[in-house]
């Protein structure tokens, strides 16, 4: 076989699997050949010159260095859906996106939001920014 890397515009890794099925790829072919799916988003980084902690979390303040936005630069949040027997069974049965996501999480997948929590803990971004960037994933 050949290694193929491709991009799809979806909200998360589970949605990429269902998109491939929707495109007409036979479930038995997809379940036997897919190794994994990476989903990513970029969150804005707090400006290191003006960020402030308000007691419950970091907030964007704004200064001349960041153009009064409170943010400067971006950092990625990711999730990796690795195919397992459970995921392959879901694909083969043409399961819904939510079922595939639940199976992946049961197998240990961290969502983009969960991955982004490390940036919250380190004061790199705000909770509002993480929620803004990952809100579609919760639908």
Coordinates of N, CA and C in Angstrom, one line a residue:
X1 N 0.8 -1.2 0.0 CA 0.0 0.0 0.0 C 0.9 1.3 0.0
X2 N 0.2 2.4 -0.1 CA 0.9 3.7 -0.1 C 0.3 4.5 1.0
X3 N 1.2 5.3 1.6 CA 0.8 6.3 2.6 C 0.3 7.5 1.9
X4 N -1.0 7.9 2.3 CA -1.6 9.0 1.8 C -1.9 10.0 2.9
X5 N -1.5 11.2 2.7 CA -1.9 12.3 3.7 C -2.8 13.2 2.9
X6 N -3.9 13.6 3.5 CA -4.9 14.5 2.9 C -5.5 15.5 3.9
X7 N -6.1 16.5 3.4 CA -6.8 17.5 4.3 C -8.2 17.5 3.9
X8 N -9.0 17.6 5.0 CA -10.5 17.8 4.9 C -10.9 18.9 5.8
X9 N -11.9 19.7 5.4 CA -12.4 20.7 6.3 C -13.6 20.2 7.1
X10 N -13.3 19.8 8.3 CA -14.3 19.3 9.2 C -14.1 19.9 10.6
X11 N -15.1 19.8 11.5 CA -14.9 20.3 12.8 C -14.0 19.6 13.7
X12 N -13.9 18.3 13.5 CA -13.0 17.4 14.4 C -12.7 16.2 13.7
X13 N -11.9 15.3 14.3 CA -11.4 14.1 13.7 C -12.6 13.1 13.4
X14 N -13.6 13.0 14.2 CA -14.7 12.1 14.0 C -15.5 12.5 12.7
X15 N -15.6 13.8 12.6 CA -16.3 14.3 11.4 C -15.6 14.0 10.1
X16 N -14.3 14.0 10.2 CA -13.5 13.6 9.0 C -13.8 12.2 8.5
X17 N -14.0 11.3 9.5 CA -14.3 9.9 9.2 C -15.6 9.8 8.5
X18 N -16.6 10.5 9.0 CA -18.0 10.5 8.4 C -18.0 11.2 7.1
X19 N -17.1 12.2 6.9 CA -17.0 12.9 5.6 C -16.5 12.0 4.6
X20 N -15.5 11.2 4.9 CA -15.0 10.2 3.9 C -16.0 9.2 3.5
X21 N -16.8 8.8 4.5 CA -17.9 7.8 4.1 C -19.0 8.5 3.3
X22 N -19.3 9.8 3.6 CA -20.2 10.6 2.8 C -19.7 10.8 1.3
X23 N -18.4 10.8 1.2 CA -17.8 11.0 -0.2 C -17.9 9.7 -1.0
X24 N -18.4 8.6 -0.4 CA -18.6 7.4 -1.2 C -17.5 6.3 -1.0
X25 N -16.6 6.5 0.0 CA -15.6 5.5 0.2 C -16.3 4.4 1.0
X26 N -16.1 3.2 0.5 CA -16.8 2.0 1.1 C -16.3 1.8 2.5
X27 N -17.2 1.5 3.4 CA -16.8 1.4 4.8 C -15.7 0.3 5.0
X28 N -15.8 -0.8 4.3 CA -14.8 -1.9 4.5 C -13.4 -1.4 4.0
X29 N -13.4 -0.6 3.0 CA -12.1 -0.1 2.5 C -11.5 0.9 3.5
X30 N -12.4 1.8 4.0 CA -11.9 2.8 5.0 C -11.5 2.2 6.3
X31 N -12.3 1.3 6.8 CA -11.9 0.7 8.1 C -10.7 -0.2 8.0
X32 N -10.4 -0.7 6.8 CA -9.2 -1.5 6.7 C -7.9 -0.7 6.4
X33 N -8.1 0.5 6.0 CA -6.9 1.3 5.5 C -6.6 2.5 6.3
X34 N -7.5 3.1 7.0 CA -7.3 4.3 7.8 C -6.5 4.0 9.0
X35 N -5.4 4.8 9.2 CA -4.6 4.6 10.4 C -4.9 5.6 11.5
X36 N -5.3 6.8 11.1 CA -5.7 7.8 12.1 C -6.0 9.1 11.4
X37 N -6.6 10.0 12.2 CA -7.0 11.4 11.8 C -6.5 12.4 12.8
X38 N -5.8 13.4 12.3 CA -5.4 14.5 13.2 C -6.3 15.7 12.9
X39 N -6.9 16.3 13.9 CA -7.7 17.6 13.7 C -6.9 18.6 14.5
X40 N -7.0 19.9 14.0 CA -6.2 21.0 14.6 C -7.0 22.3 14.4
X41 N -6.7 23.1 15.4 CA -7.2 24.5 15.3 C -6.1 25.4 15.9
X42 N -6.1 26.7 15.6 CA -5.2 27.6 16.2 C -5.9 28.5 17.2
X43 N -5.4 28.7 18.4 CA -5.9 29.6 19.3 C -4.9 30.8 19.5
X44 N -5.4 32.0 19.7 CA -4.6 33.1 19.9 C -3.9 33.1 21.2
X45 N -2.6 33.5 21.2 CA -1.8 33.5 22.4 C -1.9 34.9 23.1
X46 N -2.0 34.9 24.4 CA -2.0 36.1 25.1 C -0.7 36.9 24.9
X47 N -0.9 38.2 24.8 CA 0.3 39.0 24.7 C 1.1 39.0 26.0
X48 N 2.4 38.6 26.0 CA 3.2 38.5 27.2 C 3.5 39.8 27.9
X49 N 3.2 40.9 27.2 CA 3.5 42.2 27.8 C 2.3 42.8 28.6
X50 N 1.1 42.3 28.3 CA 0.0 42.9 29.0 C -1.0 41.9 29.6
X51 N -0.8 40.6 29.5 CA -1.8 39.7 30.0 C -1.9 39.8 31.5
X52 N -3.1 39.6 32.0 CA -3.3 39.7 33.5 C -4.2 38.5 34.0
X53 N -4.0 38.2 35.3 CA -4.8 37.2 35.9 C -5.8 37.9 36.8
X54 N -7.0 37.5 36.6 CA -8.1 38.2 37.3 C -8.6 37.4 38.5
X55 N -7.9 36.4 39.0 CA -8.2 35.6 40.1 C -8.9 34.2 39.7
X56 N -9.6 34.2 38.6 CA -10.2 33.0 38.1 C -9.5 32.5 36.8
X57 N -8.7 33.3 36.2 CA -8.0 32.9 34.9 C -7.3 34.1 34.3
X58 N -6.7 33.8 33.2 CA -5.9 34.8 32.4 C -6.9 35.6 31.5
X59 N -6.7 36.9 31.3 CA -7.5 37.7 30.5 C -6.6 38.5 29.5
X60 N -7.2 38.8 28.4 CA -6.5 39.7 27.4 C -6.8 41.1 27.8
X61 N -5.7 41.9 27.9 CA -5.8 43.3 28.3 C -5.7 44.2 27.1
X62 N -4.6 44.2 26.4 CA -4.3 45.0 25.3 C -3.3 46.1 25.6
X63 N -2.4 46.3 24.7 CA -1.3 47.3 24.8 C -0.8 47.7 23.4
X64 N 0.2 48.5 23.4 CA 0.7 48.9 22.1 C 1.4 47.8 21.4
X65 N 2.1 46.9 22.2 CA 2.8 45.8 21.6 C 1.9 44.8 20.8
X66 N 0.7 44.7 21.2 CA -0.2 43.7 20.6 C -1.3 44.4 19.8
X67 N -1.2 45.7 19.6 CA -2.2 46.4 18.8 C -3.5 46.5 19.6
X68 N -3.4 46.5 20.9 CA -4.6 46.7 21.8 C -5.6 45.5 21.7
X69 N -5.1 44.4 21.2 CA -6.0 43.2 21.1 C -5.9 42.3 22.3
X70 N -4.7 42.3 23.0 CA -4.5 41.4 24.1 C -3.8 40.1 23.7
X71 N -3.7 39.9 22.4 CA -3.2 38.7 21.8 C -2.0 39.0 20.9
X72 N -1.1 38.0 20.8 CA 0.0 38.1 19.9 C 0.5 36.7 19.5
X73 N 0.3 36.3 18.3 CA 0.7 35.0 17.9 C -0.4 33.9 18.1
X74 N -0.1 32.7 17.7 CA -1.1 31.6 17.8 C -0.4 30.3 18.2
X75 N -1.1 29.4 18.7 CA -0.6 28.1 19.1 C -1.7 27.1 18.8
X76 N -1.2 25.9 18.4 CA -2.2 24.8 18.0 C -2.8 24.0 19.1
X77 N -4.0 23.6 18.9 CA -4.7 22.6 19.7 C -5.0 21.4 18.8
X78 N -4.8 20.2 19.3 CA -4.9 19.1 18.4 C -5.7 17.9 19.0
X79 N -6.2 17.0 18.2 CA -6.7 15.8 18.6 C -6.3 14.7 17.6
X80 N -6.0 13.5 18.1 CA -5.5 12.4 17.2 C -6.5 11.3 17.5
X81 N -7.2 10.9 16.4 CA -8.1 9.8 16.5 C -7.3 8.6 15.8
X82 N -6.9 7.7 16.6 CA -6.2 6.5 16.1 C -7.2 5.4 15.9
X83 N -7.1 4.7 14.8 CA -8.1 3.6 14.5 C -7.7 2.4 15.4
X84 N -8.7 1.9 16.0 CA -8.6 0.7 16.8 C -9.7 -0.3 16.3
X85 N -9.8 -1.4 16.9 CA -10.8 -2.4 16.5 C -12.2 -1.8 16.7
X86 N -12.4 -1.0 17.8 CA -13.7 -0.4 18.1 C -14.0 0.7 17.1
X87 N -13.0 1.5 16.7 CA -13.2 2.5 15.7 C -13.5 1.9 14.4
X88 N -12.8 0.9 14.0 CA -13.0 0.2 12.7 C -14.4 -0.4 12.7
X89 N -14.9 -1.0 13.8 CA -16.2 -1.5 13.8 C -17.2 -0.4 13.6
X90 N -17.0 0.8 14.2 CA -17.9 1.9 14.0 C -17.9 2.3 12.5
X91 N -16.8 2.4 11.9 CA -16.7 2.8 10.5 C -17.4 1.8 9.6
X92 N -17.1 0.5 9.9 CA -17.7 -0.6 9.1 C -19.2 -0.5 9.2
X93 N -19.8 -0.2 10.3 CA -21.2 -0.1 10.6 C -21.8 1.3 10.2
X94 N -20.9 2.2 9.6 CA -21.3 3.5 9.3 C -22.0 4.3 10.4
X95 N -21.4 4.2 11.6 CA -21.9 4.9 12.8 C -21.9 6.4 12.6
X96 N -22.7 7.0 13.4 CA -22.8 8.5 13.4 C -21.5 9.1 14.0
X97 N -21.3 10.3 13.6 CA -20.2 11.1 14.1 C -20.0 11.0 15.6
X98 N -21.1 11.2 16.3 CA -21.1 11.2 17.8 C -20.7 9.9 18.3
X99 N -21.1 8.8 17.7 CA -20.7 7.4 18.1 C -19.2 7.2 17.9
X100 N -18.7 7.6 16.8 CA -17.3 7.5 16.5 C -16.5 8.3 17.5
X101 N -16.9 9.5 17.8 CA -16.2 10.3 18.7 C -16.2 9.7 20.1
X102 N -17.4 9.2 20.5 CA -17.5 8.5 21.8 C -16.5 7.3 21.9
X103 N -16.5 6.5 20.9 CA -15.6 5.3 20.8 C -14.1 5.8 20.9
X104 N -13.8 6.8 20.2 CA -12.4 7.3 20.2 C -12.0 7.8 21.6
X105 N -13.0 8.5 22.3 CA -12.7 9.0 23.6 C -12.6 7.9 24.6
X106 N -13.4 6.9 24.4 CA -13.3 5.7 25.3 C -12.0 5.0 25.1
X107 N -11.4 5.1 23.9 CA -10.1 4.5 23.6 C -8.9 5.4 24.1
X108 N -9.3 6.6 24.6 CA -8.3 7.5 25.2 C -8.0 8.8 24.4
X109 N -8.7 9.0 23.3 CA -8.5 10.2 22.6 C -8.8 11.5 23.4
X110 N -7.9 12.4 23.4 CA -8.1 13.8 24.0 C -8.7 14.7 22.9
X111 N -9.7 15.4 23.2 CA -10.3 16.3 22.2 C -9.4 17.6 22.1
X112 N -9.7 18.4 21.1 CA -9.0 19.6 21.0 C -9.2 20.5 22.2
X113 N -10.4 20.5 22.7 CA -10.6 21.4 23.9 C -9.8 20.8 25.1
X114 N -9.7 19.5 25.3 CA -8.9 19.0 26.3 C -7.5 19.3 26.1
X115 N -7.0 19.2 24.9 CA -5.6 19.5 24.6 C -5.3 21.0 24.9
X116 N -6.3 21.8 24.6 CA -6.1 23.3 24.9 C -6.1 23.6 26.3
X117 N -6.6 22.8 27.2 CA -6.5 23.1 28.6 C -5.1 23.2 29.2
X118 N -4.2 22.6 28.5 CA -2.8 22.7 29.0 C -2.3 24.2 28.7
X119 N -2.8 24.8 27.6 CA -2.5 26.2 27.4 C -3.1 27.1 28.4
X120 N -4.3 26.8 28.8 CA -5.0 27.6 29.9 C -4.1 27.5 31.2
X121 N -3.7 26.3 31.5 CA -3.0 26.1 32.8 C -1.7 26.8 32.7
X122 N -1.1 27.0 31.6 CA 0.2 27.7 31.4 C 0.1 29.2 31.2
X123 N -1.2 29.7 31.1 CA -1.4 31.1 30.9 C -1.1 31.5 29.5
X124 N -1.1 30.6 28.5 CA -0.8 31.0 27.1 C -2.0 31.6 26.4
X125 N -3.2 31.1 26.8 CA -4.4 31.6 26.2 C -5.5 31.8 27.2
X126 N -6.7 32.2 26.8 CA -7.8 32.4 27.7 C -8.9 31.3 27.5
X127 N -9.7 31.1 28.5 CA -10.8 30.1 28.4 C -11.7 30.6 27.3
X128 N -12.0 31.9 27.2 CA -12.9 32.4 26.2 C -12.4 32.1 24.8
X129 N -11.1 32.3 24.6 CA -10.5 32.0 23.3 C -10.6 30.5 23.0
X130 N -10.3 29.6 23.9 CA -10.4 28.2 23.7 C -11.8 27.8 23.3
X131 N -12.8 28.4 24.1 CA -14.2 28.1 23.8 C -14.6 28.6 22.4
X132 N -14.1 29.8 22.0 CA -14.4 30.4 20.7 C -14.0 29.5 19.6
X133 N -12.8 28.9 19.7 CA -12.2 28.2 18.6 C -12.7 26.7 18.6
X134 N -13.2 26.2 19.7 CA -13.6 24.8 19.7 C -15.1 24.7 19.8
X135 N -15.9 25.7 19.8 CA -17.3 25.6 20.1 C -18.1 24.7 19.1
X136 N -17.7 24.7 17.8 CA -18.5 23.9 16.9 C -18.4 22.4 17.2
X137 N -17.3 22.0 17.8 CA -17.0 20.6 18.2 C -18.1 20.1 19.1
X138 N -18.7 20.9 19.9 CA -19.6 20.5 20.9 C -21.0 20.3 20.4
X139 N -21.3 20.7 19.2 CA -22.7 20.6 18.6 C -23.1 19.1 18.4

